[in-house]
XYZ file of C-alpha atoms in Angstrom:
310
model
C 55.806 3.454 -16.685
C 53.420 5.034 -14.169
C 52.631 3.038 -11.310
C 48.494 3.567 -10.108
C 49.614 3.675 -6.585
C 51.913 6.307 -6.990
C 49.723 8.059 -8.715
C 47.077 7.629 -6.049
C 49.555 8.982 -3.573
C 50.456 12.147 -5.807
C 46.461 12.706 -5.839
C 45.943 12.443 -2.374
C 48.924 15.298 -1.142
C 47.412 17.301 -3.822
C 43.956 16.718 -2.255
C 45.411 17.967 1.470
C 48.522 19.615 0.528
C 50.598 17.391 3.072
C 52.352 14.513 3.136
C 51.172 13.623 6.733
C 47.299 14.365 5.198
C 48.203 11.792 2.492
C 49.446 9.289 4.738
C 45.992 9.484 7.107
C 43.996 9.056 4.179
C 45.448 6.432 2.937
C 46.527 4.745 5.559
C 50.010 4.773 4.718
C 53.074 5.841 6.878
C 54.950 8.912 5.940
C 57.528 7.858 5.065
C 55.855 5.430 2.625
C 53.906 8.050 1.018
C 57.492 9.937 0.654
C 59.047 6.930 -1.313
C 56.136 6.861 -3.364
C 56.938 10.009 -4.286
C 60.477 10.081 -5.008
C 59.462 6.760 -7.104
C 57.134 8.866 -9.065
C 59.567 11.620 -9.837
C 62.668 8.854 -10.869
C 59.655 7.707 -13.274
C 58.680 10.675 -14.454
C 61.905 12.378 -14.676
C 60.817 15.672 -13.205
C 60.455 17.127 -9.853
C 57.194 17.139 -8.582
C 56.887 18.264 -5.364
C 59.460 20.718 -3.755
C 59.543 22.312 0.497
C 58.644 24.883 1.514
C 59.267 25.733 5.130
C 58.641 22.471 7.025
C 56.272 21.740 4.520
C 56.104 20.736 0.683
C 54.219 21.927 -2.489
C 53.805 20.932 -5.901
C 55.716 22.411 -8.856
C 53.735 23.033 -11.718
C 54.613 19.799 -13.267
C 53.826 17.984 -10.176
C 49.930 19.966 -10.161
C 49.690 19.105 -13.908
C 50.124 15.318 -13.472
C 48.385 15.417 -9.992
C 45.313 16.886 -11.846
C 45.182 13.721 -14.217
C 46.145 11.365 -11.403
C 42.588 12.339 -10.023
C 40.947 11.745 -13.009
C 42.675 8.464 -13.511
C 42.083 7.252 -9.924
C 38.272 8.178 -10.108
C 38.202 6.286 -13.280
C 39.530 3.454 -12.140
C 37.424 3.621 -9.025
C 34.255 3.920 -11.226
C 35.188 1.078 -13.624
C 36.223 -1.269 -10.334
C 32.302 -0.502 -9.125
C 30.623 -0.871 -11.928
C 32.493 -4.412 -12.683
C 31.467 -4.951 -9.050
C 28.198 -4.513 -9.941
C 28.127 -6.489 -13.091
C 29.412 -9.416 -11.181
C 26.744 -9.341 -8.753
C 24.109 -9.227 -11.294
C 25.785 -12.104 -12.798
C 24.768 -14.300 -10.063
C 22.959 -13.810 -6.312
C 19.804 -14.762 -4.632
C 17.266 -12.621 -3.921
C 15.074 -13.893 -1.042
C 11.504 -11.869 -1.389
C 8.399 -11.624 1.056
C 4.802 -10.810 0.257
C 1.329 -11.543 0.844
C -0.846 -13.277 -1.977
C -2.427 -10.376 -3.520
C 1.195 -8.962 -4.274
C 2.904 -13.024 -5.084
C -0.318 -13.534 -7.603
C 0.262 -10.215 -9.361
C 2.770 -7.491 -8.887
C 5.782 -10.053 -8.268
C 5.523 -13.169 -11.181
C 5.464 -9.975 -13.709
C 8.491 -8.936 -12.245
C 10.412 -12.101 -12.069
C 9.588 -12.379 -15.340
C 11.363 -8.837 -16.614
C 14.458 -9.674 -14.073
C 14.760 -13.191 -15.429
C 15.007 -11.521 -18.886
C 17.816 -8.832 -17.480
C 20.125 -11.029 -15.626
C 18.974 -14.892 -15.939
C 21.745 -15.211 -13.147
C 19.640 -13.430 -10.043
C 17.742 -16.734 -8.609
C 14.885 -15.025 -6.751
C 13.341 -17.081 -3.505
C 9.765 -16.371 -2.780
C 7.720 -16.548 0.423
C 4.267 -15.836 1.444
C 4.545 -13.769 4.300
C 1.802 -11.303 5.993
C 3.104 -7.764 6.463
C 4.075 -8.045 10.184
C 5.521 -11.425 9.425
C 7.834 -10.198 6.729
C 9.223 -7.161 8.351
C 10.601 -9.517 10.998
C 11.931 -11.812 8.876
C 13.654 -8.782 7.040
C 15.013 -7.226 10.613
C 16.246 -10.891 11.409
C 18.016 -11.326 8.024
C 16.171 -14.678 6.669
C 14.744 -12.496 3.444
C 16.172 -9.660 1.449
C 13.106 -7.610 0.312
C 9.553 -7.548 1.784
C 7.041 -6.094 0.057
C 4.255 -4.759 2.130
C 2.042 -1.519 2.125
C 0.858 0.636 4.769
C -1.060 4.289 4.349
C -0.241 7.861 4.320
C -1.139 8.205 8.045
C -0.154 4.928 9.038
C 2.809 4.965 12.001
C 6.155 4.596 10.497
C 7.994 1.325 10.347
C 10.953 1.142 13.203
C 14.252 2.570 12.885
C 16.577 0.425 10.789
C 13.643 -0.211 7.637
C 13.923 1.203 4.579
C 11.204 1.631 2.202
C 11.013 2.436 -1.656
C 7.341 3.408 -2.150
C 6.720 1.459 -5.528
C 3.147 2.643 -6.190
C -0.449 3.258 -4.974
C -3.343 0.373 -5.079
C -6.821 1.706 -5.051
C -9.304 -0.460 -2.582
C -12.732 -1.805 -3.593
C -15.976 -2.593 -2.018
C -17.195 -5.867 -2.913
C -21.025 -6.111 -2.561
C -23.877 -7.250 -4.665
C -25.133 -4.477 -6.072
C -23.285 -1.741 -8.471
C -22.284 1.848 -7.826
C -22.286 0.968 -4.239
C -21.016 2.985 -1.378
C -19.256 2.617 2.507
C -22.699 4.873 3.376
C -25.357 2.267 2.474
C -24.024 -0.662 4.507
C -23.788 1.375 8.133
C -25.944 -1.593 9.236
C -24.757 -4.400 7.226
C -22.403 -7.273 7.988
C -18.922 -7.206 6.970
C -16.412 -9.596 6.374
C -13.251 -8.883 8.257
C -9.318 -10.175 7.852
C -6.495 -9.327 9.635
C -5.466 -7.127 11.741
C -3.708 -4.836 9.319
C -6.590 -5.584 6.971
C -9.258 -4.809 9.792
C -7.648 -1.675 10.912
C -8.054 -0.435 6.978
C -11.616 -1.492 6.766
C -12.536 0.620 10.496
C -10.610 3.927 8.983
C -12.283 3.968 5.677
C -15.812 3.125 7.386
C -15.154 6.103 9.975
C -14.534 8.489 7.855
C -18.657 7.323 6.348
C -19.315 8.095 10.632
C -19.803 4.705 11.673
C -18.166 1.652 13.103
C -18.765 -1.646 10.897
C -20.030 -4.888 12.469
C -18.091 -7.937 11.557
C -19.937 -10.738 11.000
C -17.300 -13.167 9.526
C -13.275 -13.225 9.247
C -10.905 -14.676 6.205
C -7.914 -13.693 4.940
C -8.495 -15.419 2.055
C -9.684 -13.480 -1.150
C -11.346 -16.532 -2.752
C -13.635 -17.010 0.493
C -13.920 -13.570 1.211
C -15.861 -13.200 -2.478
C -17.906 -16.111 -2.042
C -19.140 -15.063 1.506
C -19.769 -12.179 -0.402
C -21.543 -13.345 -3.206
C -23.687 -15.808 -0.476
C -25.130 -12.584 1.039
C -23.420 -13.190 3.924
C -21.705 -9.612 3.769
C -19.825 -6.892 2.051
C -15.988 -6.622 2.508
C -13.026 -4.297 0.883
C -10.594 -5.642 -0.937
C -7.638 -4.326 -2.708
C -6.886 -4.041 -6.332
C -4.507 -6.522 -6.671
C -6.353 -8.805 -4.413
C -9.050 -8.485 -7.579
C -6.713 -8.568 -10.036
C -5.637 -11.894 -8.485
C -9.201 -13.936 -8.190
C -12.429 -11.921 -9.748
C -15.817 -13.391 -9.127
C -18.133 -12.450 -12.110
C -20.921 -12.381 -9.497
C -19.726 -9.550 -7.096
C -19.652 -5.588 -7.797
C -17.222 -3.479 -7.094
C -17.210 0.182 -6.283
C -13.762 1.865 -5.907
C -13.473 4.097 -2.686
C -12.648 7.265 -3.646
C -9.765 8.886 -1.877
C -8.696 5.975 -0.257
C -5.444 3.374 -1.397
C -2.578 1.943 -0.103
C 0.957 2.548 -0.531
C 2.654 -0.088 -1.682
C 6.371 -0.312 -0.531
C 9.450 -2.683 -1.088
C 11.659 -2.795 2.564
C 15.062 -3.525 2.651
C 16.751 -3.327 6.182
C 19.866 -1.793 7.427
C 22.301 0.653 5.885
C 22.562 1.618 1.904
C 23.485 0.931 -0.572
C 21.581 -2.197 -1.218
C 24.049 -5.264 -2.850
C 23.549 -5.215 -6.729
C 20.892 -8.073 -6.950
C 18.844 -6.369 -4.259
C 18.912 -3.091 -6.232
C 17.911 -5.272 -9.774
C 14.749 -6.764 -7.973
C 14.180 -3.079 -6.540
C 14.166 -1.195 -9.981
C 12.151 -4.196 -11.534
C 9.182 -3.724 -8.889
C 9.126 -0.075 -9.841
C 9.287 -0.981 -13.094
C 6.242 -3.230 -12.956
C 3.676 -1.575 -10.872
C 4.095 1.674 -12.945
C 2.204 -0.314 -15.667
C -0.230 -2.238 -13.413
C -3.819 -1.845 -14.011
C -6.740 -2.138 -11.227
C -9.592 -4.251 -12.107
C -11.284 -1.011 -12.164
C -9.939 0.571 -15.206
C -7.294 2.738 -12.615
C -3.669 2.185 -12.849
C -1.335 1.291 -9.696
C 0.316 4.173 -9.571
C 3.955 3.885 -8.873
C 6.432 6.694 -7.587
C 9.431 6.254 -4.895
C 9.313 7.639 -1.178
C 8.503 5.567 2.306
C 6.504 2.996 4.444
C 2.363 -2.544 5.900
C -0.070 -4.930 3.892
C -3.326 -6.737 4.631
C -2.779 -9.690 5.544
C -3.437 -12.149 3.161
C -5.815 -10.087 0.783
C-alpha cells in the first residue's frame, strides 16, 4: 500500500530535483528522505529514481507517480484545511466592538444571519467608541471592531486591518425640510465627539464656514430632542437614524459626503475561521441596508474610525 509520507517525499525531490532540496523542505535528514524512497520503490515494485553523476533523477515511472503524489498531497492538504475550517465554525467566540448606531442596526441583523449559519460561533458584544475599540483590538481583548473613518481621513497604524463593508450617507437634522449646511452658517450646532466633531467641521468647511457649537451629546436620542427644542441643528449618520427617528425632525442628506464603514481585525492574515464568518456576514448585511433616506448603505471591500456614540 502507498504510504502518504512517502509519497510526500517523492513530491518534494520532484519539486527540487534533489534529495538534499527534499530534505530542507521538509525538514527531514537525508538520509531519511533516502529511506523513504527506497520504501517507496520496495512498495511499488519499480525503480523510481536512478543517479546521475553525484546526483539523482526520476525514471519515467518515478515522474509518473511523482505527478499524482502532488495531486494527492495538495488534496489532502486542501481537505485537512477545509475540515480545519469546519471545526472552527463549529464552535469559537467572536468578541465584537462598535458604537450604538452600528450595535442598534448593522450588527443584531448580522448575528442574526451567523446564528442561522453556524449556531456554534457565540458572538460577545461591546459598546465601544472608535478610538476605544481600536485599542482594545491592538491589545487583544476583542476580535473585530467595527468603526468608520473617511476617504481622506489618516490611515489607521501599522498592524490594523480593515475590510471596508460599505458607505453610510450623513444627515442634517433640523426643523425645517430640504435644508442645507449653507443656511445655518450662523446657527447653533450640537456637537459629539471628537471623531464626530471633526466630521461635522469638514463637511461645514467645505459650505466656507466654521460652525458654532452650542451644546455636546453623544447620544442620538438627546441629540434629536435638542434638536427638535430649537436648541440647534446637528448631523447625524444613517444608521444613527435608522436606530432612533424622531417624527418631529427633518432630514436633508448631504450630498457627497458619507462615511466608510470598516470591520478591523489586527495583526497578520488569515483571520481564524469564526473571525472570517462574522467578517463575510457584515458584508453580507450592510449590502442590503437601507438609510432612512430612501439610499442604501452601500457595501464594497477595501480599507480604514466612527463617531463616537452617534
Amino acid at each position: 500500500m502507498l504510504n502518504l509520507v512517502q509519497l510526500m517525499v517523492l513530491a518534494s525531490v520532484a519539486r527540487h530535483g534533489s534529495v538534499t532540496g527534499a530534505a530542507r523542505e521538509l525538514h527531514y535528514s537525508q538520509p531519511s528522505v533516502s529511506h523513504h524512497l527506497s520504501r517507496l520503490e520496495a512498495a511499488t515494485g519499480v525503480k523510481l529514481v536512478q543517479r546521475v553523476g553525484r546526483g539523482i533523477r526520476l525514471t519515467p515511472e518515478g515522474r509518473l507517480l511523482a505527478n499524482r503524489a502532488a495531486e494527492i498531497v495538495g488534496r489532502v492538504d486542501a481537505a485537512t484545511s477545509e475540515l480545519a475550517a469546519q471545526v472552527g465554525l463549529q464552535s469559537g467566540r467572536v468578541r465584537l466592538a462598535a458604537n450604538a448606531s452600528a450595535l442598534s442596526t448593522i450588527v443584531p441583523r448580522m448575528a442574526g444571519a451567523l446564528a442561522q449559519t453556524y449556531p456554534g460561533i457565540e458572538l460577545s458584544l461591546i459598546e465601544r467608541h472608535p478610538v476605544e475599540a481600536l485599542q482594545l483590538l491592538r491589545h487583544g481583548e476583542i476580535d473585530v471592531a467595527l468603526v468608520f473613518r473617511h476617504a481622506d481621513a489618516p490611515v489607521e497604524d501599522e498592524g490594523f486591518r480593515l475590510l471596508h463593508i460599505g458607505d453610510d450617507p450623513i444627515y442634517l437634522v433640523s426643523r425645517r425640510p430640504d435644508d442645507s449646511l449653507a443656511n445655518h452658517r450662523h446657527s447653533a450646532w450640537i456637537g459629539g465627539g471628537d471623531r464626530c466633531q471633526a466630521e461635522l467641521f469638514a463637511a461645514c468647511r467645505r459650505q466656507g464656514f466654521t460652525p458654532r457649537i452650542g451644546s455636546l451629546s453623544d447620544d442620538m436620542v438627546v441629540v434629536q430632542s435638542l434638536v427638535a427644542a430649537g436648541m440647534g441643528v446637528t448631523m447625524l449618520p444613517g444608521l444613527a437614524l435608522q436606530a432612533h427617528r424622531r417624527p418631529d425632525v427633518h432630514i436633508t442628506e448631504i450630498v457627497g459626503f458619507r462615511r466608510q464603514l470598516h470591520a478591523a481585525t489586527y495583526g497578520d492574515p488569515p483571520d481564524p475561521p469564526a473571525v472570517a464568518a462574522v467578517l463575510a456576514a457584515l458584508t453580507k448585511v450592510t449590502s442590503s441596508t437601507a438609510s432612512p433616506g430612501g439610499a442604501a448603505v452601500t457595501g464594497t471591500s477595501s480599507t480604514g474610525g466612527e463617531n463616537e456614540a452617534q
